[in-house]
Amino acid sequence: MQITPTIRTEIQSFLQEYSLSTSQFATLCGLNVGTMSGILTSNRPLSVHQLDCVTKAMEKPEDHFYSHYVQECILETTVDWRRVHAFLLRCAEVSRLDCIAQVVSVLMENAAYYATHVFELAEEFFAHERYAAAEILYENVALSERHQHSERLAICQYRLFKIRVDNDQFQNFRAATFFETFIERLDELQQLDALKDVANVYRSLREWDQVEEVARKMKAKANIQYRMKHQQNSRERVASYNQLSRPLFVYITYADLLCASVCEARGDYQQALKYTYAYATLDWVKETDETSVHWVSLFQHWAEGNTYVNKLLSGDVSVLNDYVEYIAASSEKEDNEMISRLLNIMLAANRYCLDVKDVLKRFGRFINTFAQQNSTDMYSKQVITEQRVRLNYELAKYYMRNEMYGEGFTFLISCLEQSSLINNKSYLYKSVRYESYETYASPETKAAYRQFISIVD
């Protein structure tokens, strides 16, 4: 049986190979001679700093000794949280998730003592966007508290939800429905952001019943909090609202916007307009700070555009030019909203057989680049990504109907590609109905088309 060398034996072998004394190697490491002598002769665990100094001096990869360190300095010794904390931070920096998982699983054998430490470190990782490392820690804390009705368990599940929501729409639906059962365990204010995030996932999936249910919950809770805020004007109470990602009144108005989206999707444009007028009229908002004024202005601006949208989609095509000018005036400041706005135009164009070639030419620069835009926040990653697929589909449909097959197939293939990336089966199935146009496609287009048909099959 082969004996695995220890950290110390590897250091000693290095000294022998390069004929270095303890003093010379200590200088090379930037450590004093006494410390280096202790490392080589003592059974005391090395600190992470000492390990990194040694590794660098030996010109090894910075995580070369990390698996050894787990075994020798954590598993085989009395656990010292300060040493473990420093090691886990370094593992996150160099993406040694295997070491993090191994150490945390051992710590959580004594969950009563270490769960708080592990949770706080997970929060630290999350704040610094080290999501893969944070996920391991949250999973372990959640597992240790799975039988408890605790707020910390709910926070773990909220963080895991936000980490796991990605491109795969099927997985996103599972993540949202699972996390939704934990929302009521969160702090009353944190519930508002949680409901907002879950609603955005459901909205991206076009699960309108769930969007409506979550929006109504969010509005009811936000209304209660808003009344409390202005009835109990204590410093402590007012300061607590700073933890929200938006001003408190935004959760009320955003709920109306979501409900308007639900009605629009169901074809109830009159009811959608009622909700739109509700979030356009914000004279009840008491806050006058700069951020609040910004959000009030934003909702009023959105209401103007969405008023055009609901009229246009209901068949009032007389507002098309006004809507186009509204889009043009906003395009430089709100590129992230352009996809949804052009989608609205294409939906109307295909529904009412409108000629919008001049509109497409006017916004050609954006249309030619929108597929490459990257999404960052949860709303953009979910809602805008899904709308990008739908816009490709509607553009393909428009160009095919107008016998502009080259452009049509370009957007069709793009729709197929993006549908596949986000695992949106509905648009994959819709897109492959274009087989009747295949005779107009180039050999390259036919090959790409068949590739995506095989994915659906």
PDB file of N, CA, C and O in Angstrom, residues 249-272:
ATOM      1  N   PHE A 249     -43.096  51.559  -0.640  1.00  0.00           N
ATOM      2  CA  PHE A 249     -44.294  51.722  -1.473  1.00  0.00           C
ATOM      3  C   PHE A 249     -44.181  51.002  -2.814  1.00  0.00           C
ATOM      4  O   PHE A 249     -45.185  50.685  -3.455  1.00  0.00           O
ATOM      5  N   VAL A 250     -42.929  50.727  -3.262  1.00  0.00           N
ATOM      6  CA  VAL A 250     -42.715  50.081  -4.555  1.00  0.00           C
ATOM      7  C   VAL A 250     -43.352  48.694  -4.602  1.00  0.00           C
ATOM      8  O   VAL A 250     -43.855  48.267  -5.655  1.00  0.00           O
ATOM      9  N   TYR A 251     -43.375  47.994  -3.465  1.00  0.00           N
ATOM     10  CA  TYR A 251     -43.950  46.649  -3.451  1.00  0.00           C
ATOM     11  C   TYR A 251     -45.463  46.689  -3.675  1.00  0.00           C
ATOM     12  O   TYR A 251     -46.036  45.747  -4.212  1.00  0.00           O
ATOM     13  N   ILE A 252     -46.087  47.782  -3.289  1.00  0.00           N
ATOM     14  CA  ILE A 252     -47.517  47.964  -3.547  1.00  0.00           C
ATOM     15  C   ILE A 252     -47.744  48.229  -5.030  1.00  0.00           C
ATOM     16  O   ILE A 252     -48.591  47.599  -5.680  1.00  0.00           O
ATOM     17  N   THR A 253     -46.977  49.162  -5.574  1.00  0.00           N
ATOM     18  CA  THR A 253     -47.161  49.538  -6.979  1.00  0.00           C
ATOM     19  C   THR A 253     -46.705  48.430  -7.921  1.00  0.00           C
ATOM     20  O   THR A 253     -47.310  48.219  -8.982  1.00  0.00           O
ATOM     21  N   TYR A 254     -45.654  47.710  -7.526  1.00  0.00           N
ATOM     22  CA  TYR A 254     -45.179  46.620  -8.391  1.00  0.00           C
ATOM     23  C   TYR A 254     -46.206  45.490  -8.424  1.00  0.00           C
ATOM     24  O   TYR A 254     -46.369  44.814  -9.443  1.00  0.00           O
ATOM     25  N   ALA A 255     -46.912  45.279  -7.332  1.00  0.00           N
ATOM     26  CA  ALA A 255     -47.978  44.278  -7.320  1.00  0.00           C
ATOM     27  C   ALA A 255     -49.063  44.646  -8.334  1.00  0.00           C
ATOM     28  O   ALA A 255     -49.586  43.775  -9.054  1.00  0.00           O
ATOM     29  N   ASP A 256     -49.398  45.939  -8.421  1.00  0.00           N
ATOM     30  CA  ASP A 256     -50.371  46.375  -9.422  1.00  0.00           C
ATOM     31  C   ASP A 256     -49.840  46.144 -10.834  1.00  0.00           C
ATOM     32  O   ASP A 256     -50.576  45.729 -11.732  1.00  0.00           O
ATOM     33  N   LEU A 257     -48.554  46.433 -11.027  1.00  0.00           N
ATOM     34  CA  LEU A 257     -47.954  46.202 -12.346  1.00  0.00           C
ATOM     35  C   LEU A 257     -48.014  44.724 -12.718  1.00  0.00           C
ATOM     36  O   LEU A 257     -48.323  44.364 -13.860  1.00  0.00           O
ATOM     37  N   LEU A 258     -47.728  43.848 -11.754  1.00  0.00           N
ATOM     38  CA  LEU A 258     -47.791  42.404 -12.008  1.00  0.00           C
ATOM     39  C   LEU A 258     -49.220  41.976 -12.354  1.00  0.00           C
ATOM     40  O   LEU A 258     -49.427  41.181 -13.284  1.00  0.00           O
ATOM     41  N   CYS A 259     -50.175  42.480 -11.623  1.00  0.00           N
ATOM     42  CA  CYS A 259     -51.578  42.125 -11.902  1.00  0.00           C
ATOM     43  C   CYS A 259     -52.009  42.639 -13.274  1.00  0.00           C
ATOM     44  O   CYS A 259     -52.792  41.979 -13.975  1.00  0.00           O
ATOM     45  N   ALA A 260     -51.491  43.798 -13.659  1.00  0.00           N
ATOM     46  CA  ALA A 260     -51.769  44.306 -15.004  1.00  0.00           C
ATOM     47  C   ALA A 260     -51.191  43.362 -16.056  1.00  0.00           C
ATOM     48  O   ALA A 260     -51.832  43.095 -17.087  1.00  0.00           O
ATOM     49  N   SER A 261     -49.995  42.841 -15.783  1.00  0.00           N
ATOM     50  CA  SER A 261     -49.377  41.888 -16.714  1.00  0.00           C
ATOM     51  C   SER A 261     -50.208  40.617 -16.835  1.00  0.00           C
ATOM     52  O   SER A 261     -50.343  40.051 -17.919  1.00  0.00           O
ATOM     53  N   VAL A 262     -50.757  40.173 -15.705  1.00  0.00           N
ATOM     54  CA  VAL A 262     -51.613  38.977 -15.708  1.00  0.00           C
ATOM     55  C   VAL A 262     -52.838  39.215 -16.585  1.00  0.00           C
ATOM     56  O   VAL A 262     -53.191  38.386 -17.436  1.00  0.00           O
ATOM     57  N   CYS A 263     -53.484  40.343 -16.392  1.00  0.00           N
ATOM     58  CA  CYS A 263     -54.692  40.655 -17.182  1.00  0.00           C
ATOM     59  C   CYS A 263     -54.359  40.799 -18.655  1.00  0.00           C
ATOM     60  O   CYS A 263     -55.122  40.326 -19.524  1.00  0.00           O
ATOM     61  N   GLU A 264     -53.239  41.428 -18.948  1.00  0.00           N
ATOM     62  CA  GLU A 264     -52.815  41.573 -20.344  1.00  0.00           C
ATOM     63  C   GLU A 264     -52.600  40.210 -20.984  1.00  0.00           C
ATOM     64  O   GLU A 264     -53.043  39.959 -22.112  1.00  0.00           O
ATOM     65  N   ALA A 265     -51.936  39.304 -20.261  1.00  0.00           N
ATOM     66  CA  ALA A 265     -51.676  37.964 -20.793  1.00  0.00           C
ATOM     67  C   ALA A 265     -52.967  37.191 -21.035  1.00  0.00           C
ATOM     68  O   ALA A 265     -53.048  36.361 -21.954  1.00  0.00           O
ATOM     69  N   ARG A 266     -53.981  37.480 -20.233  1.00  0.00           N
ATOM     70  CA  ARG A 266     -55.275  36.800 -20.384  1.00  0.00           C
ATOM     71  C   ARG A 266     -56.175  37.492 -21.409  1.00  0.00           C
ATOM     72  O   ARG A 266     -57.291  37.040 -21.669  1.00  0.00           O
ATOM     73  N   GLY A 267     -55.703  38.607 -21.975  1.00  0.00           N
ATOM     74  CA  GLY A 267     -56.492  39.321 -22.965  1.00  0.00           C
ATOM     75  C   GLY A 267     -57.539  40.242 -22.383  1.00  0.00           C
ATOM     76  O   GLY A 267     -58.371  40.792 -23.102  1.00  0.00           O
ATOM     77  N   ASP A 268     -57.479  40.478 -21.066  1.00  0.00           N
ATOM     78  CA  ASP A 268     -58.429  41.377 -20.407  1.00  0.00           C
ATOM     79  C   ASP A 268     -57.787  42.762 -20.311  1.00  0.00           C
ATOM     80  O   ASP A 268     -57.307  43.194 -19.255  1.00  0.00           O
ATOM     81  N   TYR A 269     -57.790  43.475 -21.422  1.00  0.00           N
ATOM     82  CA  TYR A 269     -57.045  44.726 -21.513  1.00  0.00           C
ATOM     83  C   TYR A 269     -57.689  45.853 -20.717  1.00  0.00           C
ATOM     84  O   TYR A 269     -56.991  46.750 -20.230  1.00  0.00           O
ATOM     85  N   GLN A 270     -59.000  45.835 -20.557  1.00  0.00           N
ATOM     86  CA  GLN A 270     -59.657  46.873 -19.763  1.00  0.00           C
ATOM     87  C   GLN A 270     -59.255  46.774 -18.296  1.00  0.00           C
ATOM     88  O   GLN A 270     -58.970  47.781 -17.644  1.00  0.00           O
ATOM     89  N   GLN A 271     -59.215  45.555 -17.771  1.00  0.00           N
ATOM     90  CA  GLN A 271     -58.793  45.378 -16.383  1.00  0.00           C
ATOM     91  C   GLN A 271     -57.313  45.696 -16.233  1.00  0.00           C
ATOM     92  O   GLN A 271     -56.883  46.262 -15.223  1.00  0.00           O
ATOM     93  N   ALA A 272     -56.539  45.352 -17.245  1.00  0.00           N
ATOM     94  CA  ALA A 272     -55.109  45.683 -17.221  1.00  0.00           C
ATOM     95  C   ALA A 272     -54.917  47.191 -17.140  1.00  0.00           C
ATOM     96  O   ALA A 272     -54.038  47.686 -16.417  1.00  0.00           O
TER      97      ALA A 272
END
